[in-house]
MMTF fields as JSON, N, C-alpha, C and O atoms, coordinates in Angstrom:
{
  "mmtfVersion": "1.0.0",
  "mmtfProducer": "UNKNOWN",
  "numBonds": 579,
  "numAtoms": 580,
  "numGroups": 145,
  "numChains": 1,
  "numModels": 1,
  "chainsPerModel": [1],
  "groupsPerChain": [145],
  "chainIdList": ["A"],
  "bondAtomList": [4, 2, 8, 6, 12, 10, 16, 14, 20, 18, 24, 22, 28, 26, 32, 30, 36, 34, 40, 38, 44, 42, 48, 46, 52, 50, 56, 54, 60, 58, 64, 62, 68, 66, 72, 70, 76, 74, 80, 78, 84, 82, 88, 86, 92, 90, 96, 94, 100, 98, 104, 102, 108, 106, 112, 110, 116, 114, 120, 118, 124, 122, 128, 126, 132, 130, 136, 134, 140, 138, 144, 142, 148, 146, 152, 150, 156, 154, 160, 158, 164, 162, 168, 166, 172, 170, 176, 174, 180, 178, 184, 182, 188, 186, 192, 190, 196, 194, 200, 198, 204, 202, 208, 206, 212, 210, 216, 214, 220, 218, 224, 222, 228, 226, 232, 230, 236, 234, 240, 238, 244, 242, 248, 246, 252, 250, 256, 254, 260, 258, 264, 262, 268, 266, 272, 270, 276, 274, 280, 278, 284, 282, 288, 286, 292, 290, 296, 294, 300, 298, 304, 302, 308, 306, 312, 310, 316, 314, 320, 318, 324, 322, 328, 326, 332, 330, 336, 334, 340, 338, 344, 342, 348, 346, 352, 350, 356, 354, 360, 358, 364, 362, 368, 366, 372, 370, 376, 374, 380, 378, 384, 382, 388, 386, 392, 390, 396, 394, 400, 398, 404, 402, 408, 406, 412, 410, 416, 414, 420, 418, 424, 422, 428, 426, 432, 430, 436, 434, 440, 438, 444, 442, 448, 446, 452, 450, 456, 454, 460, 458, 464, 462, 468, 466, 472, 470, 476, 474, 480, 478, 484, 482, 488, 486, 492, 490, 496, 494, 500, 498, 504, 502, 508, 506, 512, 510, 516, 514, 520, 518, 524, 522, 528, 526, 532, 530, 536, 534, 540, 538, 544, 542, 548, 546, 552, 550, 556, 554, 560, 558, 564, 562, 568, 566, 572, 570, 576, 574],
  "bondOrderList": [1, 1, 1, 1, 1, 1, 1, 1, 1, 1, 1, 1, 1, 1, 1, 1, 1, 1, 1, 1, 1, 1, 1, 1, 1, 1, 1, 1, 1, 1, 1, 1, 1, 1, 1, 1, 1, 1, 1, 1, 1, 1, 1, 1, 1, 1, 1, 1, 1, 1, 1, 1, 1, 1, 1, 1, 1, 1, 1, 1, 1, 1, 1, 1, 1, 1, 1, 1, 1, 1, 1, 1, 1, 1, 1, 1, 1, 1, 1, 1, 1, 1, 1, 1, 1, 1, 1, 1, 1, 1, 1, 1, 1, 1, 1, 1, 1, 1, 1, 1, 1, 1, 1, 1, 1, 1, 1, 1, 1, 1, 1, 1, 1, 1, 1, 1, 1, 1, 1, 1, 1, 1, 1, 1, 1, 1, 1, 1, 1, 1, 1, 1, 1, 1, 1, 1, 1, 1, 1, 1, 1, 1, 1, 1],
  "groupList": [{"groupName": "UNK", "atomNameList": ["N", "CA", "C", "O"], "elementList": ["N", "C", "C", "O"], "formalChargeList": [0, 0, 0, 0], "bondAtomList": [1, 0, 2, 1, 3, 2], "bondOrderList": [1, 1, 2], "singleLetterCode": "X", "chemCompType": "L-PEPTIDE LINKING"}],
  "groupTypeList": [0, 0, 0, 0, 0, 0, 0, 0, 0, 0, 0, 0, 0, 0, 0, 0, 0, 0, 0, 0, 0, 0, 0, 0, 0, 0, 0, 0, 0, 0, 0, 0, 0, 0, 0, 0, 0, 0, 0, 0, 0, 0, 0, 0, 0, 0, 0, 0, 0, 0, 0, 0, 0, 0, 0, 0, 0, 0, 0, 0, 0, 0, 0, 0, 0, 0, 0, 0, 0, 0, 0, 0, 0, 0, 0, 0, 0, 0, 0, 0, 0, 0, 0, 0, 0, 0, 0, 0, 0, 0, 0, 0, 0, 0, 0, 0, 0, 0, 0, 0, 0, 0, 0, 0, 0, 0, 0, 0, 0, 0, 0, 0, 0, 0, 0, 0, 0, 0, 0, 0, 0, 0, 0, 0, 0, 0, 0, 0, 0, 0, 0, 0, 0, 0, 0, 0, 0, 0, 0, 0, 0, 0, 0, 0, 0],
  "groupIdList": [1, 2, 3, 4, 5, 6, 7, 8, 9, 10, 11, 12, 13, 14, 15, 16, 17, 18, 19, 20, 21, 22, 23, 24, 25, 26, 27, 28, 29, 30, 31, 32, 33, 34, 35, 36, 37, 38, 39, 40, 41, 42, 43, 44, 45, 46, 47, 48, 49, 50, 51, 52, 53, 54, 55, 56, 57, 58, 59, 60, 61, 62, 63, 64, 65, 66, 67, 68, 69, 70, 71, 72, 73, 74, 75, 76, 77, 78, 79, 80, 81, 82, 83, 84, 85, 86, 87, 88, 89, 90, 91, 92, 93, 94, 95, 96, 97, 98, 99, 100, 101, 102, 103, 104, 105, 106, 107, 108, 109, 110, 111, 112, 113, 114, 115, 116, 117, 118, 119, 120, 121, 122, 123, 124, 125, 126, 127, 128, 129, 130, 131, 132, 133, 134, 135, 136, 137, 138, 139, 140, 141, 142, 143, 144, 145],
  "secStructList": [7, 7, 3, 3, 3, 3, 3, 1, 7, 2, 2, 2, 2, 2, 2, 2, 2, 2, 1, 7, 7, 1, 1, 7, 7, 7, 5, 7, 7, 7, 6, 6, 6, 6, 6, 1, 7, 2, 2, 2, 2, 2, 2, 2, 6, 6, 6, 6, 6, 6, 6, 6, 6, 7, 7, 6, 6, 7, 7, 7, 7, 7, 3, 3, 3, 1, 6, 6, 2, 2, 2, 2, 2, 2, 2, 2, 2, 2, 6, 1, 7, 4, 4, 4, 1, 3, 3, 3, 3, 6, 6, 1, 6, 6, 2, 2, 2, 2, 2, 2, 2, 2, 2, 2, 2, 2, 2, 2, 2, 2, 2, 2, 2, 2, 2, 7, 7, 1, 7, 3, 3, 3, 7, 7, 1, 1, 7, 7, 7, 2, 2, 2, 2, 1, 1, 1, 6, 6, 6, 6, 6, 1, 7, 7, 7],
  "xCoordList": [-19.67, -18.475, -18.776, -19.311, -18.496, -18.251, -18.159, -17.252, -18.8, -18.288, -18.365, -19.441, -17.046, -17.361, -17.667, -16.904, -18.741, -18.815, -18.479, -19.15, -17.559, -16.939, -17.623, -17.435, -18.438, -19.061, -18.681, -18.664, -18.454, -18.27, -19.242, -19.032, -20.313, -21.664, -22.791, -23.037, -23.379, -23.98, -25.775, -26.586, -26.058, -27.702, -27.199, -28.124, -25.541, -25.845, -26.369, -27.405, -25.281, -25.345, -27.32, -28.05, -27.308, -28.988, -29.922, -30.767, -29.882, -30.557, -30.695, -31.705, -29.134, -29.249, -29.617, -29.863, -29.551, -30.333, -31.636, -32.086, -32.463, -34.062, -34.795, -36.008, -33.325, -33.954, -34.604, -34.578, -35.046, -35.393, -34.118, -33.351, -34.109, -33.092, -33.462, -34.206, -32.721, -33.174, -32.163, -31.914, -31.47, -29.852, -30.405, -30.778, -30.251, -29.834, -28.642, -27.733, -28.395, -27.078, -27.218, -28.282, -25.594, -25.515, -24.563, -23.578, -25.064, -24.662, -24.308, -24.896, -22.802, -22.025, -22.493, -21.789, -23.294, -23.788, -23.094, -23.29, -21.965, -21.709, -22.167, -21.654, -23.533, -24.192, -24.427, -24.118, -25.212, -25.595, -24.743, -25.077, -23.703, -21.985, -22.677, -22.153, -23.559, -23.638, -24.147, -23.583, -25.069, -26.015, -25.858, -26.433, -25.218, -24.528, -23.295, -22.608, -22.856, -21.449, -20.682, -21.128, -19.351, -18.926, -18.957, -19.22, -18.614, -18.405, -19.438, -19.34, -21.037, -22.356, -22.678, -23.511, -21.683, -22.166, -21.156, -21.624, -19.964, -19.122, -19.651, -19.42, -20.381, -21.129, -21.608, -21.447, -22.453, -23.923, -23.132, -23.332, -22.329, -21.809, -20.792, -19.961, -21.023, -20.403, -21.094, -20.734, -22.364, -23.448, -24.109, -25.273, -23.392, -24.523, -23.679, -24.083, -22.136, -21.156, -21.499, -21.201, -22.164, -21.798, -23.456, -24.042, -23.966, -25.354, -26.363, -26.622, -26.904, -28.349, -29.468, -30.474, -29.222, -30.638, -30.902, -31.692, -29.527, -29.544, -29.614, -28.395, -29.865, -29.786, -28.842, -27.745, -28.96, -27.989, -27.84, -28.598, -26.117, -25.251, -25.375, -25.4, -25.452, -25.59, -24.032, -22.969, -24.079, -22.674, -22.867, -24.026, -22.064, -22.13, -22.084, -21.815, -22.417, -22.64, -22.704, -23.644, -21.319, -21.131, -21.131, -20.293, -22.271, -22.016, -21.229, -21.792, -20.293, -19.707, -19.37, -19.328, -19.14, -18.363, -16.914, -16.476, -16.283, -14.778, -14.693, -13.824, -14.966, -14.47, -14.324, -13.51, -15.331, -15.405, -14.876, -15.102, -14.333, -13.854, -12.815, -12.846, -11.883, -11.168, -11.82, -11.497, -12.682, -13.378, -13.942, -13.73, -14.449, -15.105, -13.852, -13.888, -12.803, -11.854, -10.896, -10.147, -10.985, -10.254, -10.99, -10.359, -12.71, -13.367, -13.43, -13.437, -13.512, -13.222, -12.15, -12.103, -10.641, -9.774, -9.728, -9.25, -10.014, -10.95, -11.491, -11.219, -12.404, -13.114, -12.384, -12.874, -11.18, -10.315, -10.689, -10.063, -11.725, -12.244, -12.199, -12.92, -11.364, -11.345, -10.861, -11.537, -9.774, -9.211, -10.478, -10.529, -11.382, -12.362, -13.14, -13.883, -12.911, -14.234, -12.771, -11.553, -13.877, -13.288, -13.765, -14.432, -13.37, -13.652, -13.836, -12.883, -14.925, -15.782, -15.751, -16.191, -14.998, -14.879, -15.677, -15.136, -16.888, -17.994, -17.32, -16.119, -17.621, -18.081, -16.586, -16.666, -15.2, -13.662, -13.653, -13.056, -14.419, -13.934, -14.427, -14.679, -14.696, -15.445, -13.439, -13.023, -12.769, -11.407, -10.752, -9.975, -10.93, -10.755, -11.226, -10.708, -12.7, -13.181, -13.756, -14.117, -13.685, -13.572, -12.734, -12.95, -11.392, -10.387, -9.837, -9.391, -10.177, -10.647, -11.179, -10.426, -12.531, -13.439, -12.641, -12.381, -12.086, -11.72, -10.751, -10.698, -9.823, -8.779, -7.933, -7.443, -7.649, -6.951, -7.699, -6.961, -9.26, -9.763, -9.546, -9.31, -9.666, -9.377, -8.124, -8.133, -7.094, -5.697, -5.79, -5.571, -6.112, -5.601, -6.721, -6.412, -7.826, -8.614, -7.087, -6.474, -6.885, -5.904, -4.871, -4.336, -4.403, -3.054, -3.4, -2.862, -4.437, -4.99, -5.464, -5.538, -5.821, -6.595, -4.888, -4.354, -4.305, -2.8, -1.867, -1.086, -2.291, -1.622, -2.244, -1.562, -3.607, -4.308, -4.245, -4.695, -3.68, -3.895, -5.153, -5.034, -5.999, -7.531, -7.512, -6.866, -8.792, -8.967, -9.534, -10.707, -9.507, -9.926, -10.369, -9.468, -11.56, -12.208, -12.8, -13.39, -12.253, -12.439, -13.653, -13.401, -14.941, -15.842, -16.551, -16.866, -16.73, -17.576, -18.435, -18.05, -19.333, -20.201, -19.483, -19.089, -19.492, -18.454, -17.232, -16.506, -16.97, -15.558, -14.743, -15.011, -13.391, -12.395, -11.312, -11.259, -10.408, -9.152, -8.431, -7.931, -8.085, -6.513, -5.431, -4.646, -5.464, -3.979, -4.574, -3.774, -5.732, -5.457, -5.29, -5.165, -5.309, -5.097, -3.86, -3.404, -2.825, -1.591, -0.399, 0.739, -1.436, -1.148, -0.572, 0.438, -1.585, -1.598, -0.762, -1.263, 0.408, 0.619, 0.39, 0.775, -0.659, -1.451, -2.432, -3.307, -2.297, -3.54, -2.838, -3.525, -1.393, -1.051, -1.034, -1.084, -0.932, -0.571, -1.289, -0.847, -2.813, -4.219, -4.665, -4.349, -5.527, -6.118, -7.237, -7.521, -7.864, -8.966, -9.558, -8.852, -10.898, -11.766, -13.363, -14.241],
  "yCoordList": [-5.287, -6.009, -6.808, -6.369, -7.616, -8.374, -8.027, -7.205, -8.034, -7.343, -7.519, -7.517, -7.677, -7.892, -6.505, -5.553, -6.443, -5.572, -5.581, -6.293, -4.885, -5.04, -4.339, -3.132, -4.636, -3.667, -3.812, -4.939, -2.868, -3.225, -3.587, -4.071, -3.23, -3.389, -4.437, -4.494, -5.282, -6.421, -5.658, -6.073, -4.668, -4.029, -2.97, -2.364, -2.706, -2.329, -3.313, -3.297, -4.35, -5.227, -6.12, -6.688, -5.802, -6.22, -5.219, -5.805, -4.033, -3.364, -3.484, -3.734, -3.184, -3.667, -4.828, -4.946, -5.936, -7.159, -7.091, -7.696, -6.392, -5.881, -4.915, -4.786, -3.967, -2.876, -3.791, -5.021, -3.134, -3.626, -3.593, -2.65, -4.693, -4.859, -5.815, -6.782, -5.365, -6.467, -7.336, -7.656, -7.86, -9.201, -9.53, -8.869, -10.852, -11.472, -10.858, -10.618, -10.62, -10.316, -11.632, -12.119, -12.122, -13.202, -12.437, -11.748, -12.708, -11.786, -13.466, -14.545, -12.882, -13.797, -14.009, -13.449, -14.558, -14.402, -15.478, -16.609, -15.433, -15.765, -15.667, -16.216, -14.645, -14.591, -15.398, -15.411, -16.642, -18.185, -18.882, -19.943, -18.585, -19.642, -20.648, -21.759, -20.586, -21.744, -22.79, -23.872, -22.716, -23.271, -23.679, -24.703, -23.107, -22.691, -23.438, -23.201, -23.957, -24.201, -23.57, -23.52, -23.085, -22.493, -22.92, -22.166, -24.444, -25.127, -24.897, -24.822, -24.677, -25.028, -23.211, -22.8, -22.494, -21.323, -21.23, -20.879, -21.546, -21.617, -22.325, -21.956, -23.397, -24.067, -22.979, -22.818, -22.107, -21.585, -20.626, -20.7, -19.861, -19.138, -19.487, -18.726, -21.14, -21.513, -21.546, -21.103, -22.083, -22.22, -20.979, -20.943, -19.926, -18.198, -17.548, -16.858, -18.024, -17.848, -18.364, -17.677, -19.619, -20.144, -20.117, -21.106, -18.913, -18.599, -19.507, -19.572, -20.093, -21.054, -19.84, -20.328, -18.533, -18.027, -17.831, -17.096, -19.166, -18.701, -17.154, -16.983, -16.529, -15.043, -14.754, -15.248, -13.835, -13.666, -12.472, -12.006, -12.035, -11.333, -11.096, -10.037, -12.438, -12.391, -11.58, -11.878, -10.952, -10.495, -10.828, -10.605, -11.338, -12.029, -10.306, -9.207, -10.709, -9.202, -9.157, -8.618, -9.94, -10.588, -9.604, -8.714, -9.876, -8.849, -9.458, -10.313, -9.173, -9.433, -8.451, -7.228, -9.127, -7.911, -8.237, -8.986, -7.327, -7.319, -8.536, -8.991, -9.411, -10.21, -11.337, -12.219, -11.334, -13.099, -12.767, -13.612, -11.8, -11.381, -12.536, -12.98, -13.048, -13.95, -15.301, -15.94, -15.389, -17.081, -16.547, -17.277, -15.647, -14.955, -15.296, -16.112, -14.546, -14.735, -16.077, -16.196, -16.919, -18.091, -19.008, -19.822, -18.877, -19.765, -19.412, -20.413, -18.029, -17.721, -17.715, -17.32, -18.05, -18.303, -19.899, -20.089, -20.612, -22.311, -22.528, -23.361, -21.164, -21.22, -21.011, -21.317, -20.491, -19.932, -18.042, -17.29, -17.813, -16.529, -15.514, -14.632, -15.139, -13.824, -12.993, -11.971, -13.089, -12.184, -10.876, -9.646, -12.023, -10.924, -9.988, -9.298, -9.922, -8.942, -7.909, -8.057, -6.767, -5.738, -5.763, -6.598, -4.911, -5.328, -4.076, -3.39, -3.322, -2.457, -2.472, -3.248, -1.194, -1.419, -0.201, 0.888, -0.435, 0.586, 1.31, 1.039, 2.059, 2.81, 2.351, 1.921, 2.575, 2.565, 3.409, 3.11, 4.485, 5.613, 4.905, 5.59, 3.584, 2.828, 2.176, 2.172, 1.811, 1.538, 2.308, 1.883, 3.462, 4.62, 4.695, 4.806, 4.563, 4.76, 3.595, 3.663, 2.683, 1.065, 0.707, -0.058, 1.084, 0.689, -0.505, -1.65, 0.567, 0.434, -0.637, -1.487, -1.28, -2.271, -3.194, -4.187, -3.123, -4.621, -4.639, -5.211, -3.368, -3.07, -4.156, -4.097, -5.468, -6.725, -7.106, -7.704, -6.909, -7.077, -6.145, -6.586, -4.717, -3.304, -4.054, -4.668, -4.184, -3.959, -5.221, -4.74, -6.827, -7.49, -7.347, -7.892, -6.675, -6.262, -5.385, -5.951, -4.579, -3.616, -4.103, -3.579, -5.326, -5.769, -6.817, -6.872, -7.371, -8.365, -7.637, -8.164, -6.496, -6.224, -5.774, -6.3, -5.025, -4.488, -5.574, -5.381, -6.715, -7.862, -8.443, -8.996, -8.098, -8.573, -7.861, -6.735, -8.629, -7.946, -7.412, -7.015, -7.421, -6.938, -5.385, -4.896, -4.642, -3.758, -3.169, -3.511, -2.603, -1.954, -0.66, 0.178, -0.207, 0.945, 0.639, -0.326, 2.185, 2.494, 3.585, 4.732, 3.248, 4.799, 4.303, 3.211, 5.905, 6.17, 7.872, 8.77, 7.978, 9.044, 10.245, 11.383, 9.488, 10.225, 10.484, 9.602, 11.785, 12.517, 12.508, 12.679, 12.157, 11.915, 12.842, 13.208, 13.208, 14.164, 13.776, 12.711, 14.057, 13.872, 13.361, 12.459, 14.094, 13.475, 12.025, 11.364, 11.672, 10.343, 9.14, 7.982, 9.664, 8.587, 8.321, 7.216, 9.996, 9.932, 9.012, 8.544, 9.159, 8.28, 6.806, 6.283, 6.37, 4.453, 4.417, 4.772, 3.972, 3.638, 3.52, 3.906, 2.589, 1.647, 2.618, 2.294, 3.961, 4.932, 6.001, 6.735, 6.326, 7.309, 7.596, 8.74, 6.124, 7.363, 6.19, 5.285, 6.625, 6.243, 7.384, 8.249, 8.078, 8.961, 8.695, 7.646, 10.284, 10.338, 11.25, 11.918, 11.614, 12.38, 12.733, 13.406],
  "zCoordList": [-1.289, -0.888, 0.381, 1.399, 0.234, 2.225, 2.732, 2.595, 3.963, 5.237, 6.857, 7.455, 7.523, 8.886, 9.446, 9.286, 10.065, 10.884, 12.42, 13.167, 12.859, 14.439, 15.37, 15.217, 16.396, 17.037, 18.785, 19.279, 19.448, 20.828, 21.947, 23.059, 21.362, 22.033, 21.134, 19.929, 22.422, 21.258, 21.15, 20.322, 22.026, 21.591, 20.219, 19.678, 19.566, 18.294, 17.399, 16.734, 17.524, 16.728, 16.622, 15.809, 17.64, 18.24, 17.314, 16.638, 17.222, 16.578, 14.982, 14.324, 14.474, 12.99, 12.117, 10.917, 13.51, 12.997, 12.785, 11.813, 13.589, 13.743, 12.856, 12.692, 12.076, 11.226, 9.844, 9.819, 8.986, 7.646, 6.631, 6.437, 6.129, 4.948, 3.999, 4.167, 2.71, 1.379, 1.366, 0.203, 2.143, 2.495, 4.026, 4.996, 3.704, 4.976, 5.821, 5.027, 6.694, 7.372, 8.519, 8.901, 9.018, 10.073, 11.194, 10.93, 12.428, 13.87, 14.273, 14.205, 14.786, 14.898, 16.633, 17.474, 16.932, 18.316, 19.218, 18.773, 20.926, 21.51, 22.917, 23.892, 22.879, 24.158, 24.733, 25.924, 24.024, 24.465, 24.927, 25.455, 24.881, 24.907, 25.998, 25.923, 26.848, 27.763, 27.192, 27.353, 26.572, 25.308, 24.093, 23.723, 23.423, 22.089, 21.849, 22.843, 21.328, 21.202, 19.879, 18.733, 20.379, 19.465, 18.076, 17.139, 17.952, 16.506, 15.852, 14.627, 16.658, 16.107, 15.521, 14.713, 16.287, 15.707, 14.24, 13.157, 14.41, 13.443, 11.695, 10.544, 12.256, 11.361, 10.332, 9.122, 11.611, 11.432, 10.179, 8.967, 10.798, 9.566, 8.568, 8.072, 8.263, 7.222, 6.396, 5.306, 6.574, 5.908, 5.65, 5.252, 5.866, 5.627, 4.48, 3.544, 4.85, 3.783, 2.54, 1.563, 2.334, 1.479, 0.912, 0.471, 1.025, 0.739, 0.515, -0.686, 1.067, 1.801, 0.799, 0.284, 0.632, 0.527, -1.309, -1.902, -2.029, -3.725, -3.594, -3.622, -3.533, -3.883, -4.723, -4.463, -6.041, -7.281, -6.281, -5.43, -6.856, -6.007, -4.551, -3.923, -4.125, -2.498, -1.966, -2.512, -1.287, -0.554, 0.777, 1.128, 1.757, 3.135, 3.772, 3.287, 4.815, 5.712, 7.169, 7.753, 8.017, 9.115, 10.272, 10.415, 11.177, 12.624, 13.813, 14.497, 14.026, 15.526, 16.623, 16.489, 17.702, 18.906, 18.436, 17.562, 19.415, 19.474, 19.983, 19.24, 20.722, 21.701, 21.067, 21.343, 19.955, 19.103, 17.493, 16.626, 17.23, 15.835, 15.46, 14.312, 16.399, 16.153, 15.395, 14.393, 16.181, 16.027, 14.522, 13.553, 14.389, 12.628, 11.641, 10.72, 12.007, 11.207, 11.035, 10.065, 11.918, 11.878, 10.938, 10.264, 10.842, 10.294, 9.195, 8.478, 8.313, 7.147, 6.846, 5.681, 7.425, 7.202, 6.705, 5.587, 7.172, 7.191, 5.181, 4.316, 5.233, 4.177, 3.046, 1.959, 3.13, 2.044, 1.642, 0.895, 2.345, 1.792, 2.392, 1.924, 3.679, 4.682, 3.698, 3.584, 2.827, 2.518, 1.733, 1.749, 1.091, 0.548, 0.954, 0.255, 2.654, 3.198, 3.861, 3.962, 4.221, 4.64, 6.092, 6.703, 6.363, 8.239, 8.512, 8.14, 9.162, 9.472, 11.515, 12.364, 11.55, 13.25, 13.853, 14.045, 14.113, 14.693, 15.558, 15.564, 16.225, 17.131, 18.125, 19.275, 17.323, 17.431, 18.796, 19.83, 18.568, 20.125, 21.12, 22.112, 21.23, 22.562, 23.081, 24.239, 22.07, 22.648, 23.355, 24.209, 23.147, 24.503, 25.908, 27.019, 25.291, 26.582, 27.647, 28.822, 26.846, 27.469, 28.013, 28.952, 27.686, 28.136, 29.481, 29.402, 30.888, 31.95, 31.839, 32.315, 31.277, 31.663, 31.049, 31.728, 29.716, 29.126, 27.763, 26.674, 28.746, 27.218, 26.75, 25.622, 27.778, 27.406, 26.16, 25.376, 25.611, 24.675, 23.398, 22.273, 23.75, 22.837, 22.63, 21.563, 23.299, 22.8, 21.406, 20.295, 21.46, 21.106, 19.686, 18.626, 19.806, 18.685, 17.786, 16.88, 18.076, 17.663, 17.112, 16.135, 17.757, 17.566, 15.767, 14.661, 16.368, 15.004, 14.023, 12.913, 14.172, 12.653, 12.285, 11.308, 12.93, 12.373, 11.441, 10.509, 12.089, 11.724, 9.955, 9.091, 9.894, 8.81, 7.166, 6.954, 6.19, 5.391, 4.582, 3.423, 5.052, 4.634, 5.24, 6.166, 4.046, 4.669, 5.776, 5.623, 6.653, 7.635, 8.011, 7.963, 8.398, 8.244, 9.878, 10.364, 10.55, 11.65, 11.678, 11.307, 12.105, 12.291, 13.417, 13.891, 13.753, 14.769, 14.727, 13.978, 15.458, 15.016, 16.19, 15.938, 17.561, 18.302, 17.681, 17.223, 17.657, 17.677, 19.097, 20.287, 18.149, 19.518, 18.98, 17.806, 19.986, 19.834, 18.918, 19.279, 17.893, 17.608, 18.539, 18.245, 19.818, 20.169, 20.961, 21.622, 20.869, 21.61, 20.817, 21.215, 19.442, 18.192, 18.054, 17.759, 18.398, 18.517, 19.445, 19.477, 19.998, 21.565, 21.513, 21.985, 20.778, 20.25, 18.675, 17.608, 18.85, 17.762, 16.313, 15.209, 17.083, 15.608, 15.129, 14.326, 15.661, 15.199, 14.603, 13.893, 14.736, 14.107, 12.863, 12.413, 11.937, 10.495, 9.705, 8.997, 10.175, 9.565, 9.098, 9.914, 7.756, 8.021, 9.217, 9.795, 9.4, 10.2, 9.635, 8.88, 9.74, 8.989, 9.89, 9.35]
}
């Protein structure tokens, strides 16, 4: 299936680009922003969408941070095709504990995927309490597992 992957840290997203795989995957990269321009990255993953590599049953397999998920989703919104991917939010217990540094970001991550009708799948390898899921709204009456 499609998939955005949401990550809060860009050395995850750094790593899984580096492991071995039989798919291209595209890392929605805004590190460069000085360099880079957004449109040119936007491009970049129009053209990854729309599979450059012929590959029979290519499935797109998009890496981003929290911070640029918007600009991911506005441009596959563009494409006609967001609705088809599922959205994959890594390592979720970092909205806890990030908070502090840059929850104006956690929160509005939170607020948009709530807003989206696509699916959404929250994991992380860290275990977090129950009651702090309870806590946030938008976390109460998700399973958790």
């Amino acid at each position: 299936m499609p998939v955005i992957l949401v990550s809060p840290r860009k050395e995850l997203l750094h790593c899984k680009m580096e492991s071995e795989r039989d798919r291209p995957l595209f890392y929605f990269d805004r590190s460069k922003s000085r360099t880079v321009k957004l449109d040119d990255t936007k491009e970049q993953l129009r053209k990854y969408v729309c599979n450059p590599f012929s590959q029979q049953g290519f499935v797109p397999k998009i890496l981003v941070t929290y911070d640029s998920l918007t600009a991911v989703i506005d441009t596959l919104k563009e494409m006609n095709c967001f609705d088809r991917f599922t959205i994959v939010v890594d390592e979720f217990t970092c909205i806890f504990t990030d908070v502090l540094l840059k929850g104006f970001v956690e929160l509005n991550l939170i607020h948009m995927l709530n807003q989206t009708p696509n699916h959404v799948v929250y994991i992380s390898a860290t275990p977090i309490n129950n009651a702090y899921l309870d806590e946030v709204d938008e976390f109460k009456n998700i399973p958790y597992v």
